[in-house]
Amino acid sequence: MTGRSVLWRISLLLVLSVFILLPCRGARYDVVVYGGGSSGVCAAVQSARLGARTLLVEPTLWLGGMLTAAGVSAVDGNYRLPSGLWGDFKDALVNRYGSADALKTGWVSNVMFEPQVGDSIFRAWVRQERNLTFLPGYTLSAVTRQRNGWCLTFTDGKATMRVKASYAVDASELGDLAAMARLPYRLGMDSREVTGETEAPEKANDIVQDLTFCATLRARRGARLLSRPKDYDPTEFRNCCLHADNDSTTRQKLWPADMMISYGRLPNGLYMVNWPIHGNDYYLNDVCYTPSKRQALEEAAKQKTLRFVYYMQHELGADTLELADIYPTADHLPLIPYYRESRRFRGKVTFTVNDLRHPYADASRPLYRTAVAVGDYPVDQHHYAYPHRDLPDMNLFTVPSFGLPLGALLPENEDRLLLAEKSISVTNIVNGATRLQPVSMQIGQVAGTVAAMAVSNHCSPRLLSVRSIQAQLLKEGMYLLPYLDVDKHSPLFGPLQRIGATGMLRGEGKRIDWQNQTWINADSLLTRADLRFFRDVYPHFNPPMDGGRFVSLSDFLFILRALDSSLSSLTVDQAQAVLGTYKIAAAHASVCLTRAQAAVLLDQFLHPFERKEIDLSGKIISDYIDVR
């Protein structure tokens, strides 16, 4: 290398360093959340509630993203897992419509609502937070990494706003912030060689899930029917439902027309049009394009939906349905399309379908211990509109409900940015389950929690205790693991979640029909075989295997004393007193314990959740941490 080239490189580095260190002249925030979808709203609200000065920026004029601005106001999954703000949103809908049954208007979901109602709920949440500022209608145009955070520039096409943030949360629909920050990511299907997933294709590709430009229709006498769209051909939709025009080009089950329409029935005479079977799904990989280029390309998806609505009105006899004028758009279509897939950024942990399906299988990778959010929806991949036939079968239904690991939200080599929405570090297959809105809402709430805790503790997220983050989430009514045994309002919820997160008691995953479930079997008797998992937390423990099959209270106290010498004077009366505070009691020393009783005694006397700190892979790294 010549002296001149060395001098040139040094000069370039100096210029870049000066640029990075230049002051960011603008408003200063602790946390900036880019993207006001349901995940972003939850991130911003949670951050503000924990005391961080927070800015929420959303390119559209609505809050709620897929649930509102995209018109997908039908929630999939987590009906019995009301974790955190997702549970609060569901409760707000019940209060708005009068009952949980009032939300069961269509057969695709148990939680259906009008898009504008969802937007109003999210707006009310944002208005209530004094630490939260909302900036609608602005798009991110530039990102610069500063020594202690970010300088971000936003524009609405006329005005420009520059802000400084200690931490940023990428809650955009397609991962635009993290991409502009040059974080590495994957897009499309992963190679099975890389992920170890046998269901993945042999070679990686850039094929993403279909998007959909939904429509919201209103039932009305004298409905305004669409004019015949350009290039309309009724054969395009001949196999969308059972119809005289059906041919043999589809292998999917077809439904009668009235069931296809009632699939998306919403309250108060509205209908969601989001039909995958030869309906309005559309294949387009525009993830990495600019917003303006995306908008131009997505016009074709809009036109397909308009053709489909015209087909419904004129070929299926749905002439009492018209486009509802609920969106602030000239064409009455939603503000954005339904994006099912984003860039997936490389995190400190990548969550695979093997981790999801068999959480306890790999002792070197106990990611379940780091879980911060829960989901129970099957792996759902939409490739109905992909024009070619060279796709593997990506629909997998034999997975249990799951706990999502914290490391999936933390970028691999960037401590000042948190991942949310669909941009977390999961494989393409797992995205089919984590993309659902109840999960993405929890992801946002976790990201907001971590960002605010990093601010208040004056340290980067990687230096925060995993257990302290989980403890804060439990205070917020969030699930770490998807146990259906005990409601989150039960006094037993905390002990079962904490002990489950240690692995000393383990959940059992099941699939019942379409539902993926996990139970910790709280009411079952504790067996001596269960004790073998204690060794994973206390390696020197030798479980007593003599005696009967089940474990009595006196036997269990003997175990507690052996595991912690400070409990040498622990008595049956003391144990019974603790159990009584949880409204469960053992009558006398010889009574066999249930798993719930064992969890309470472990939690209250040994404190393994607090005392056995873990890293992001789930491995125990220290014997004590104060998470109070």
XYZ file of C-alpha atoms in Angstrom:
628
model
C 0.000 0.000 0.000
C 1.451 3.411 -0.983
C 1.943 6.263 1.438
C -0.596 8.305 -0.520
C -3.308 5.619 -0.198
C -2.621 5.280 3.535
C -2.922 9.058 3.922
C -6.161 9.031 1.923
C -7.670 6.320 4.144
C -6.674 8.140 7.323
C -8.227 11.344 5.975
C -11.451 9.495 5.112
C -11.653 7.985 8.583
C -11.142 11.406 10.141
C -13.895 12.899 8.003
C -16.279 10.066 8.891
C -15.468 10.317 12.593
C -16.099 14.064 12.579
C -19.396 13.457 10.771
C -20.479 10.866 13.315
C -19.541 13.096 16.230
C -21.215 16.219 14.826
C -23.938 17.434 17.181
C -27.461 16.451 16.264
C -29.377 19.716 16.425
C -32.937 18.866 17.280
C -35.258 17.715 20.028
C -33.753 15.147 22.365
C -35.565 11.990 23.477
C -34.598 8.978 25.501
C -36.356 6.626 23.099
C -37.638 7.077 19.551
C -40.012 4.453 18.177
C -40.335 4.414 14.404
C -43.591 2.838 13.289
C -47.003 3.349 14.866
C -48.379 -0.095 14.157
C -49.686 -2.149 17.053
C -46.135 -3.196 17.958
C -44.852 0.380 17.848
C -47.717 1.760 19.909
C -47.031 -0.844 22.586
C -43.303 -0.067 22.523
C -43.885 3.671 22.870
C -46.593 3.425 25.531
C -44.507 1.026 27.620
C -41.367 3.122 27.292
C -43.252 6.248 28.378
C -44.928 4.471 31.287
C -41.515 3.480 32.614
C -40.411 7.096 32.633
C -38.503 7.496 29.350
C -39.107 10.595 27.219
C -40.443 8.899 24.103
C -41.246 9.960 20.550
C -43.511 7.812 18.361
C -43.276 8.480 14.616
C -45.734 6.954 12.139
C -45.745 7.529 8.343
C -49.548 7.307 8.075
C -52.226 9.212 9.950
C -53.512 6.133 11.795
C -52.211 4.080 14.690
C -52.385 0.292 14.725
C -50.748 -0.755 11.479
C -51.955 -4.155 10.324
C -54.908 -4.137 12.741
C -56.239 -0.778 11.543
C -54.432 1.055 8.732
C -54.174 -2.186 6.703
C -57.757 -3.177 7.460
C -56.928 -6.570 9.012
C -59.192 -6.002 12.001
C -59.500 -9.694 12.846
C -57.039 -10.965 15.441
C -55.459 -14.401 15.096
C -54.351 -16.330 18.161
C -53.652 -15.711 21.847
C -57.329 -15.691 22.731
C -56.550 -17.422 26.041
C -53.175 -15.754 26.549
C -54.061 -12.080 27.237
C -50.475 -11.016 27.799
C -49.759 -7.391 28.665
C -51.069 -4.651 26.377
C -52.525 -7.228 23.998
C -54.841 -8.263 26.845
C -55.619 -4.600 27.544
C -56.516 -4.045 23.885
C -58.842 -7.014 23.904
C -60.470 -5.732 27.103
C -60.928 -2.303 25.498
C -62.724 -3.937 22.568
C -64.968 -5.889 24.939
C -65.839 -2.637 26.748
C -66.528 -0.913 23.426
C -68.802 -3.621 22.024
C -70.336 -4.884 25.271
C -69.070 -8.464 25.528
C -66.496 -10.931 24.262
C -69.209 -12.665 22.228
C -69.910 -9.391 20.416
C -66.438 -9.678 18.878
C -67.181 -13.078 17.309
C -68.930 -11.722 14.223
C -67.010 -13.650 11.552
C -65.741 -17.193 11.531
C -62.062 -16.408 10.888
C -61.461 -14.957 14.353
C -62.805 -14.631 17.884
C -61.772 -10.970 18.038
C -63.153 -8.822 15.212
C -63.755 -5.083 15.247
C -64.070 -2.013 13.061
C -60.650 -0.648 11.981
C -61.452 2.895 13.075
C -62.339 1.622 16.563
C -58.904 0.039 16.880
C -57.273 3.309 15.819
C -59.279 5.225 18.431
C -58.196 2.839 21.213
C -54.533 3.211 20.308
C -54.890 6.993 20.103
C -56.427 7.070 23.564
C -53.483 5.091 24.926
C -50.987 7.495 23.367
C -52.817 10.608 24.634
C -52.751 9.293 28.202
C -48.952 9.181 28.432
C -47.385 12.494 29.463
C -43.902 11.237 28.507
C -45.012 10.366 24.974
C -45.053 12.606 21.889
C -46.772 11.395 18.704
C -45.641 12.586 15.261
C -48.010 11.318 12.513
C -47.433 11.550 8.782
C -43.638 11.578 8.918
C -41.243 9.144 7.209
C -37.674 8.393 8.216
C -35.246 9.917 5.710
C -31.835 9.641 7.385
C -30.137 7.861 10.289
C -26.738 8.627 11.772
C -25.152 6.676 14.595
C -23.837 8.973 17.308
C -21.522 8.033 20.137
C -24.410 7.747 22.617
C -27.370 7.099 20.376
C -28.895 8.213 17.105
C -29.587 11.260 15.038
C -32.771 10.645 13.044
C -34.278 12.830 10.358
C -37.978 12.644 9.485
C -39.943 14.363 6.731
C -43.582 14.723 5.710
C -42.592 15.814 2.193
C -42.626 19.482 3.126
C -41.084 19.934 6.554
C -38.072 18.153 8.028
C -37.588 17.259 11.687
C -34.330 16.083 13.236
C -34.204 14.418 16.651
C -31.596 12.876 18.940
C -32.384 9.579 20.644
C -30.437 7.571 23.176
C -32.221 4.444 21.950
C -34.325 3.617 18.899
C -36.947 0.936 18.364
C -37.571 -0.245 14.811
C -41.288 -0.989 14.798
C -41.731 -0.182 11.118
C -43.629 -2.658 8.997
C -40.587 -3.659 6.913
C -37.564 -2.898 9.091
C -36.653 0.373 7.404
C -34.876 1.992 10.375
C -32.529 -0.923 11.081
C -31.821 -1.274 7.360
C -30.873 2.409 7.100
C -28.609 1.843 10.113
C -26.953 -0.909 8.009
C -27.752 -3.794 10.317
C -27.407 -7.189 8.587
C -30.618 -9.064 7.822
C -32.184 -12.024 6.046
C -35.096 -11.829 3.636
C -37.037 -14.711 2.144
C -36.627 -18.398 2.843
C -33.628 -19.657 4.783
C -31.430 -22.600 3.831
C -31.939 -25.705 5.951
C -28.153 -26.010 6.180
C -28.014 -22.642 7.951
C -31.022 -22.996 10.273
C -31.068 -26.755 10.815
C -34.787 -26.814 9.975
C -35.639 -29.886 7.915
C -38.736 -28.140 6.539
C -36.689 -25.264 5.075
C -35.625 -25.435 1.411
C -32.212 -26.799 0.543
C -31.102 -23.442 -0.770
C -32.047 -19.992 0.479
C -34.164 -17.766 -1.776
C -35.714 -14.303 -1.683
C -39.349 -15.450 -1.861
C -41.497 -13.636 0.724
C -45.086 -14.198 1.734
C -47.881 -12.666 -0.311
C -49.122 -9.251 0.713
C -52.774 -8.233 0.521
C -54.429 -4.910 -0.094
C -57.519 -5.578 1.949
C -60.850 -3.865 1.529
C -63.525 -3.013 4.074
C -67.053 -3.253 2.729
C -70.277 -1.929 4.186
C -73.715 -3.513 3.766
C -76.162 -0.895 2.473
C -79.283 -0.763 0.394
C -78.577 0.889 -2.906
C -74.881 0.199 -2.520
C -72.457 2.071 -4.777
C -71.178 -0.587 -7.141
C -67.755 -0.331 -8.684
C -67.334 0.452 -12.339
C -65.803 -2.362 -14.345
C -62.054 -2.182 -13.617
C -59.505 -2.040 -16.374
C -58.286 -5.494 -17.491
C -61.095 -7.196 -15.536
C -61.412 -10.911 -16.309
C -63.854 -12.925 -14.170
C -61.845 -16.113 -14.679
C -59.166 -14.613 -12.406
C -61.391 -15.390 -9.404
C -63.334 -18.399 -10.702
C -61.988 -20.616 -7.919
C -62.340 -18.228 -4.994
C -65.417 -20.107 -3.744
C -67.837 -22.829 -4.802
C -69.253 -21.559 -8.064
C -70.506 -22.788 -11.399
C -67.328 -21.465 -13.021
C -64.941 -23.591 -10.901
C -62.320 -25.553 -12.808
C -59.624 -28.054 -11.867
C -56.734 -25.621 -11.412
C -57.101 -25.490 -7.633
C -56.476 -28.192 -5.042
C -57.642 -26.136 -2.098
C -60.897 -26.633 -0.268
C -63.499 -24.179 -1.556
C -66.247 -22.607 0.531
C -69.691 -21.404 -0.544
C -69.817 -17.729 -1.500
C -71.815 -16.718 1.561
C -69.239 -18.338 3.854
C -66.389 -16.666 2.006
C -68.028 -13.299 2.613
C -69.017 -13.980 6.233
C -65.425 -15.074 6.932
C -64.590 -11.420 7.497
C -67.854 -10.084 8.930
C -67.121 -7.240 11.357
C -69.452 -5.487 13.805
C -71.996 -2.915 12.593
C -72.446 -4.185 9.049
C -68.807 -4.111 7.887
C -66.923 -6.876 6.062
C -63.189 -7.445 5.760
C -62.015 -8.683 2.362
C -58.794 -10.597 2.983
C -59.340 -13.852 1.095
C -56.277 -15.959 0.231
C -57.811 -18.686 -1.957
C -57.782 -17.210 -5.471
C -58.866 -13.942 -3.913
C -56.923 -10.748 -3.271
C -53.540 -12.014 -2.060
C -50.825 -10.605 -4.297
C -47.176 -11.606 -4.708
C -44.715 -8.734 -4.570
C -41.301 -8.512 -2.949
C -40.895 -4.768 -2.500
C -39.502 -4.968 1.036
C -36.163 -3.345 0.228
C -37.513 -0.561 -1.966
C -38.067 3.067 -1.008
C -41.524 4.024 0.293
C -42.356 5.886 -2.922
C -41.278 2.937 -5.111
C -43.323 0.563 -2.943
C -46.379 2.739 -3.287
C -46.101 2.655 -7.047
C -45.664 -1.117 -7.205
C -48.456 -1.781 -4.694
C -50.934 -0.064 -6.986
C -51.197 -3.412 -8.794
C -52.246 -5.092 -5.530
C -54.913 -2.409 -5.083
C -56.221 -3.045 -8.575
C -56.479 -6.776 -7.893
C -58.566 -6.090 -4.805
C -60.839 -3.739 -6.745
C -61.300 -6.423 -9.405
C -62.125 -8.939 -6.667
C -64.695 -6.618 -5.075
C -66.248 -6.058 -8.507
C -66.377 -9.837 -9.004
C -68.141 -10.251 -5.647
C -70.649 -7.538 -6.506
C -71.408 -8.628 -10.070
C -70.685 -12.363 -10.255
C -71.523 -13.517 -6.724
C -74.570 -11.307 -6.183
C -73.062 -9.270 -3.338
C -74.636 -6.099 -4.731
C -75.542 -4.751 -1.292
C -71.883 -4.389 -0.340
C -69.864 -1.263 -1.136
C -66.461 0.104 -0.184
C -66.856 1.699 3.244
C -65.673 5.291 3.535
C -63.876 4.848 6.857
C -60.279 5.460 5.721
C -58.781 8.893 4.920
C -58.065 7.763 1.347
C -59.534 8.851 -1.968
C -60.173 5.278 -3.138
C -61.667 4.100 0.216
C -59.053 1.359 0.476
C -56.851 1.012 3.586
C -53.825 3.229 4.031
C -51.284 0.415 3.642
C -51.253 -3.203 2.479
C -51.148 -6.195 4.788
C -47.453 -7.069 4.978
C -46.817 -10.609 6.229
C -43.058 -10.505 6.050
C -40.261 -8.053 6.722
C -36.494 -8.020 6.819
C -35.428 -10.276 9.696
C -32.380 -8.803 11.371
C -29.594 -10.878 12.843
C -29.974 -10.925 16.589
C -27.977 -12.163 19.512
C -30.237 -15.223 19.235
C -32.050 -16.561 16.163
C -35.232 -18.437 17.061
C -35.777 -21.510 14.854
C -38.699 -23.865 14.461
C -36.610 -26.510 16.234
C -36.416 -24.240 19.285
C -40.140 -23.625 19.041
C -41.187 -27.236 18.580
C -38.828 -28.803 21.151
C -37.943 -26.124 23.720
C -36.282 -28.568 26.133
C -34.444 -30.758 23.626
C -31.095 -28.940 23.487
C -29.578 -28.619 26.967
C -26.926 -26.261 25.592
C -29.593 -23.899 24.250
C -32.382 -23.532 26.867
C -33.895 -20.455 25.228
C -37.205 -21.004 27.029
C -35.516 -19.626 30.153
C -35.163 -16.260 28.403
C -38.761 -16.096 27.129
C -40.461 -12.687 27.178
C -43.562 -13.093 24.963
C -45.940 -15.906 24.046
C -47.786 -17.108 20.964
C -50.036 -20.010 20.103
C -50.831 -19.652 16.409
C -49.680 -22.283 13.899
C -46.951 -21.551 11.390
C -48.986 -19.805 8.686
C -47.367 -19.077 5.343
C -49.229 -17.342 2.511
C -47.907 -18.250 -0.930
C -51.210 -18.592 -2.779
C -50.388 -15.853 -5.287
C -46.752 -16.764 -5.950
C -46.659 -17.307 -9.728
C -44.342 -20.334 -9.788
C -44.625 -23.874 -8.426
C -41.126 -24.350 -7.037
C -42.080 -23.887 -3.391
C -41.703 -26.366 -0.530
C -44.719 -27.067 1.665
C -44.233 -24.437 4.370
C -47.471 -24.862 6.322
C -46.645 -26.626 9.577
C -49.269 -27.286 12.194
C -47.498 -29.621 14.607
C -45.955 -26.970 16.846
C -46.939 -26.166 20.429
C -47.503 -22.689 21.782
C -44.208 -21.009 22.543
C -42.201 -18.472 24.515
C -40.178 -16.055 22.391
C -36.559 -15.533 23.556
C -35.336 -12.080 24.525
C -32.216 -12.340 22.339
C -34.366 -12.254 19.193
C -35.144 -8.572 19.885
C -31.518 -7.527 20.372
C -29.406 -6.939 17.233
C -26.233 -8.939 17.020
C -23.801 -6.005 17.099
C -25.822 -2.894 17.940
C -26.734 -1.977 21.533
C -28.649 1.220 20.860
C -31.434 -0.256 18.732
C -34.233 -2.672 19.596
C -36.138 -4.796 17.078
C -39.932 -4.988 17.046
C -42.880 -5.861 14.756
C -41.850 -8.532 12.215
C -38.165 -7.565 12.066
C -36.955 -9.715 14.960
C -34.322 -12.438 14.662
C -36.388 -15.473 13.703
C -36.248 -17.797 10.739
C -38.587 -17.474 7.802
C -40.614 -20.430 9.064
C -40.967 -19.082 12.603
C -42.043 -15.702 11.220
C -45.199 -17.510 10.112
C -46.149 -17.761 13.807
C -44.536 -14.665 15.350
C -45.934 -12.212 12.777
C -49.437 -12.405 14.293
C -50.518 -9.193 15.989
C -50.926 -10.441 19.588
C -47.300 -11.560 19.427
C -46.014 -8.412 17.732
C -47.816 -6.285 20.343
C -45.940 -8.134 23.076
C -42.697 -7.784 21.130
C -43.234 -4.039 21.074
C -43.995 -3.925 24.785
C -40.815 -5.877 25.525
C -38.730 -3.583 23.291
C -40.158 -0.522 25.060
C -39.424 -2.112 28.423
C -35.807 -2.899 27.555
C -35.188 0.560 26.087
C -36.631 2.346 29.124
C -34.730 0.101 31.553
C -31.506 0.803 29.667
C -32.194 4.536 30.034
C -32.981 4.373 33.740
C -30.041 2.063 34.509
C -27.584 4.047 32.353
C -26.387 0.924 30.602
C -26.828 -0.856 27.301
C -29.483 -3.580 26.975
C -26.865 -6.332 26.860
C -25.789 -5.365 30.379
C -29.299 -5.576 31.799
C -30.149 -8.685 33.770
C -32.380 -11.026 31.767
C -34.201 -11.891 34.980
C -34.742 -8.221 35.839
C -36.366 -7.676 32.434
C -38.578 -10.721 32.905
C -39.507 -9.609 36.424
C -40.603 -6.219 35.071
C -42.673 -7.891 32.356
C -44.430 -10.050 34.958
C -45.303 -6.861 36.860
C -46.921 -5.616 33.642
C -49.141 -8.698 33.408
C -47.124 -10.298 30.638
C -46.614 -14.012 30.153
C -43.125 -15.449 29.856
C -44.354 -18.924 28.940
C -47.747 -19.858 27.458
C -49.238 -21.899 30.310
C -53.015 -22.179 30.142
C -53.381 -23.612 33.656
C -53.523 -20.384 35.616
C -54.966 -16.997 34.713
C -52.591 -14.031 34.983
C -54.741 -12.560 37.770
C -54.256 -15.646 39.949
C -51.718 -15.423 42.813
C -50.211 -18.627 41.393
C -49.386 -16.976 38.062
C -46.081 -15.459 39.182
C -44.618 -18.554 40.874
C -45.554 -20.851 37.973
C -44.125 -18.433 35.391
C -40.908 -17.940 37.339
C -40.298 -21.602 38.152
C -41.258 -22.582 34.607
C -38.640 -20.139 33.337
C -35.979 -21.945 35.379
C -36.871 -25.323 33.868
C -37.229 -26.990 37.275
C -40.842 -27.667 36.298
C -41.562 -28.001 32.591
C -44.575 -27.381 30.414
C -46.200 -29.899 28.108
C -47.034 -28.796 24.561
C -50.124 -30.094 22.788
C -52.021 -29.532 19.594
C -55.800 -29.741 19.813
C -57.501 -29.109 16.470
C -56.214 -25.695 15.294
C -55.133 -24.721 18.791
C -51.549 -25.005 19.970
C -51.423 -25.296 23.740
C -48.946 -25.641 26.597
C -49.796 -26.744 30.129
C -47.584 -26.878 33.192
C -50.093 -29.318 34.772
C -50.328 -27.270 37.947
C -52.896 -29.519 39.610
C -51.045 -32.776 38.926
C -49.079 -34.389 41.727
C -45.332 -33.816 41.768
C -43.550 -37.038 40.865
C -40.060 -38.156 41.798
C -39.310 -38.247 38.068
C -39.988 -34.472 37.969
C -37.099 -33.926 40.371
C -34.498 -34.874 37.757
C -34.830 -31.410 36.182
C -33.691 -29.776 39.432
C -30.189 -30.920 38.546
C -30.102 -28.525 35.571
C -30.258 -25.635 38.040
C -28.495 -27.299 40.983
C -25.893 -29.610 39.369
C -24.864 -31.281 42.620
C -28.410 -32.266 43.522
C -28.997 -36.024 43.737
C -32.757 -36.548 43.715
C -33.932 -39.217 46.166
C -35.454 -41.933 44.004
C -36.506 -44.321 46.757
C -39.971 -44.460 48.234
C -43.247 -43.969 46.377
C -43.925 -42.378 43.045
C -45.065 -39.008 44.409
C -43.353 -36.478 46.701
C -44.786 -35.598 50.098
C -44.480 -32.235 51.817
C -41.935 -33.577 54.319
C -39.858 -35.109 51.501
C -39.911 -31.815 49.623
C -38.778 -29.845 52.660
C -35.871 -32.254 52.996
C -34.940 -31.432 49.399
C -35.159 -27.679 50.016
C -32.905 -27.961 53.057
C -30.384 -29.987 51.051
C -30.321 -27.396 48.282
C -29.908 -24.386 50.596
C -28.206 -24.738 53.956
C -29.845 -21.544 55.201
C -33.147 -23.452 55.198
C -31.930 -26.049 57.702
C -34.567 -24.959 60.216
C -37.459 -24.810 57.730
C -40.561 -26.421 59.274
C -43.767 -27.921 57.987
C -45.723 -25.137 59.699
C -43.718 -22.476 57.850
C -44.294 -24.177 54.524
C -48.014 -24.552 55.197
C -48.219 -20.870 56.139
C -46.677 -19.865 52.789
C -48.990 -22.180 50.866
C -51.929 -20.687 52.731
C -51.114 -17.206 51.456
C -51.643 -18.580 47.943
C -54.926 -20.172 49.014
C -53.472 -23.664 48.690
C -52.470 -25.818 51.633
C -51.110 -29.231 52.487
C -52.990 -30.750 55.443
C -49.976 -32.487 56.957
C -46.429 -33.592 56.232
C -47.329 -36.866 54.543
C -49.642 -35.290 51.944
C -48.287 -35.431 48.386
C -47.642 -32.075 46.749
C -49.110 -30.767 43.533
C -46.819 -29.139 40.997
C -48.361 -25.752 41.849
C -47.567 -26.231 45.537
C -44.008 -27.259 44.667
C -43.621 -24.160 42.470
C -44.732 -21.887 45.312
C -42.310 -23.468 47.801
C -39.419 -23.318 45.323
C -40.219 -19.724 44.464
C -40.652 -18.522 48.037
C -37.809 -20.372 49.741
C -35.113 -21.123 47.133
C -35.725 -18.140 44.795
C -34.016 -19.869 41.817
C -35.478 -17.345 39.342
C -33.814 -14.445 41.134
C -30.642 -16.153 42.304
C -29.659 -17.994 39.135
C -28.949 -15.302 36.568
C -28.829 -16.410 32.938
C -27.359 -15.140 29.679
C -29.276 -14.716 26.424
C -28.739 -18.380 25.516
C -30.394 -19.432 28.784
C -27.238 -20.693 30.458
C -26.788 -19.980 34.165
C -23.950 -17.494 34.646
C -24.187 -16.443 38.309
C -25.730 -17.542 41.581
C -27.420 -14.339 42.679
C -29.076 -11.315 41.131
C -31.467 -8.891 42.780
C -34.410 -8.282 40.436
C -36.584 -6.389 42.882
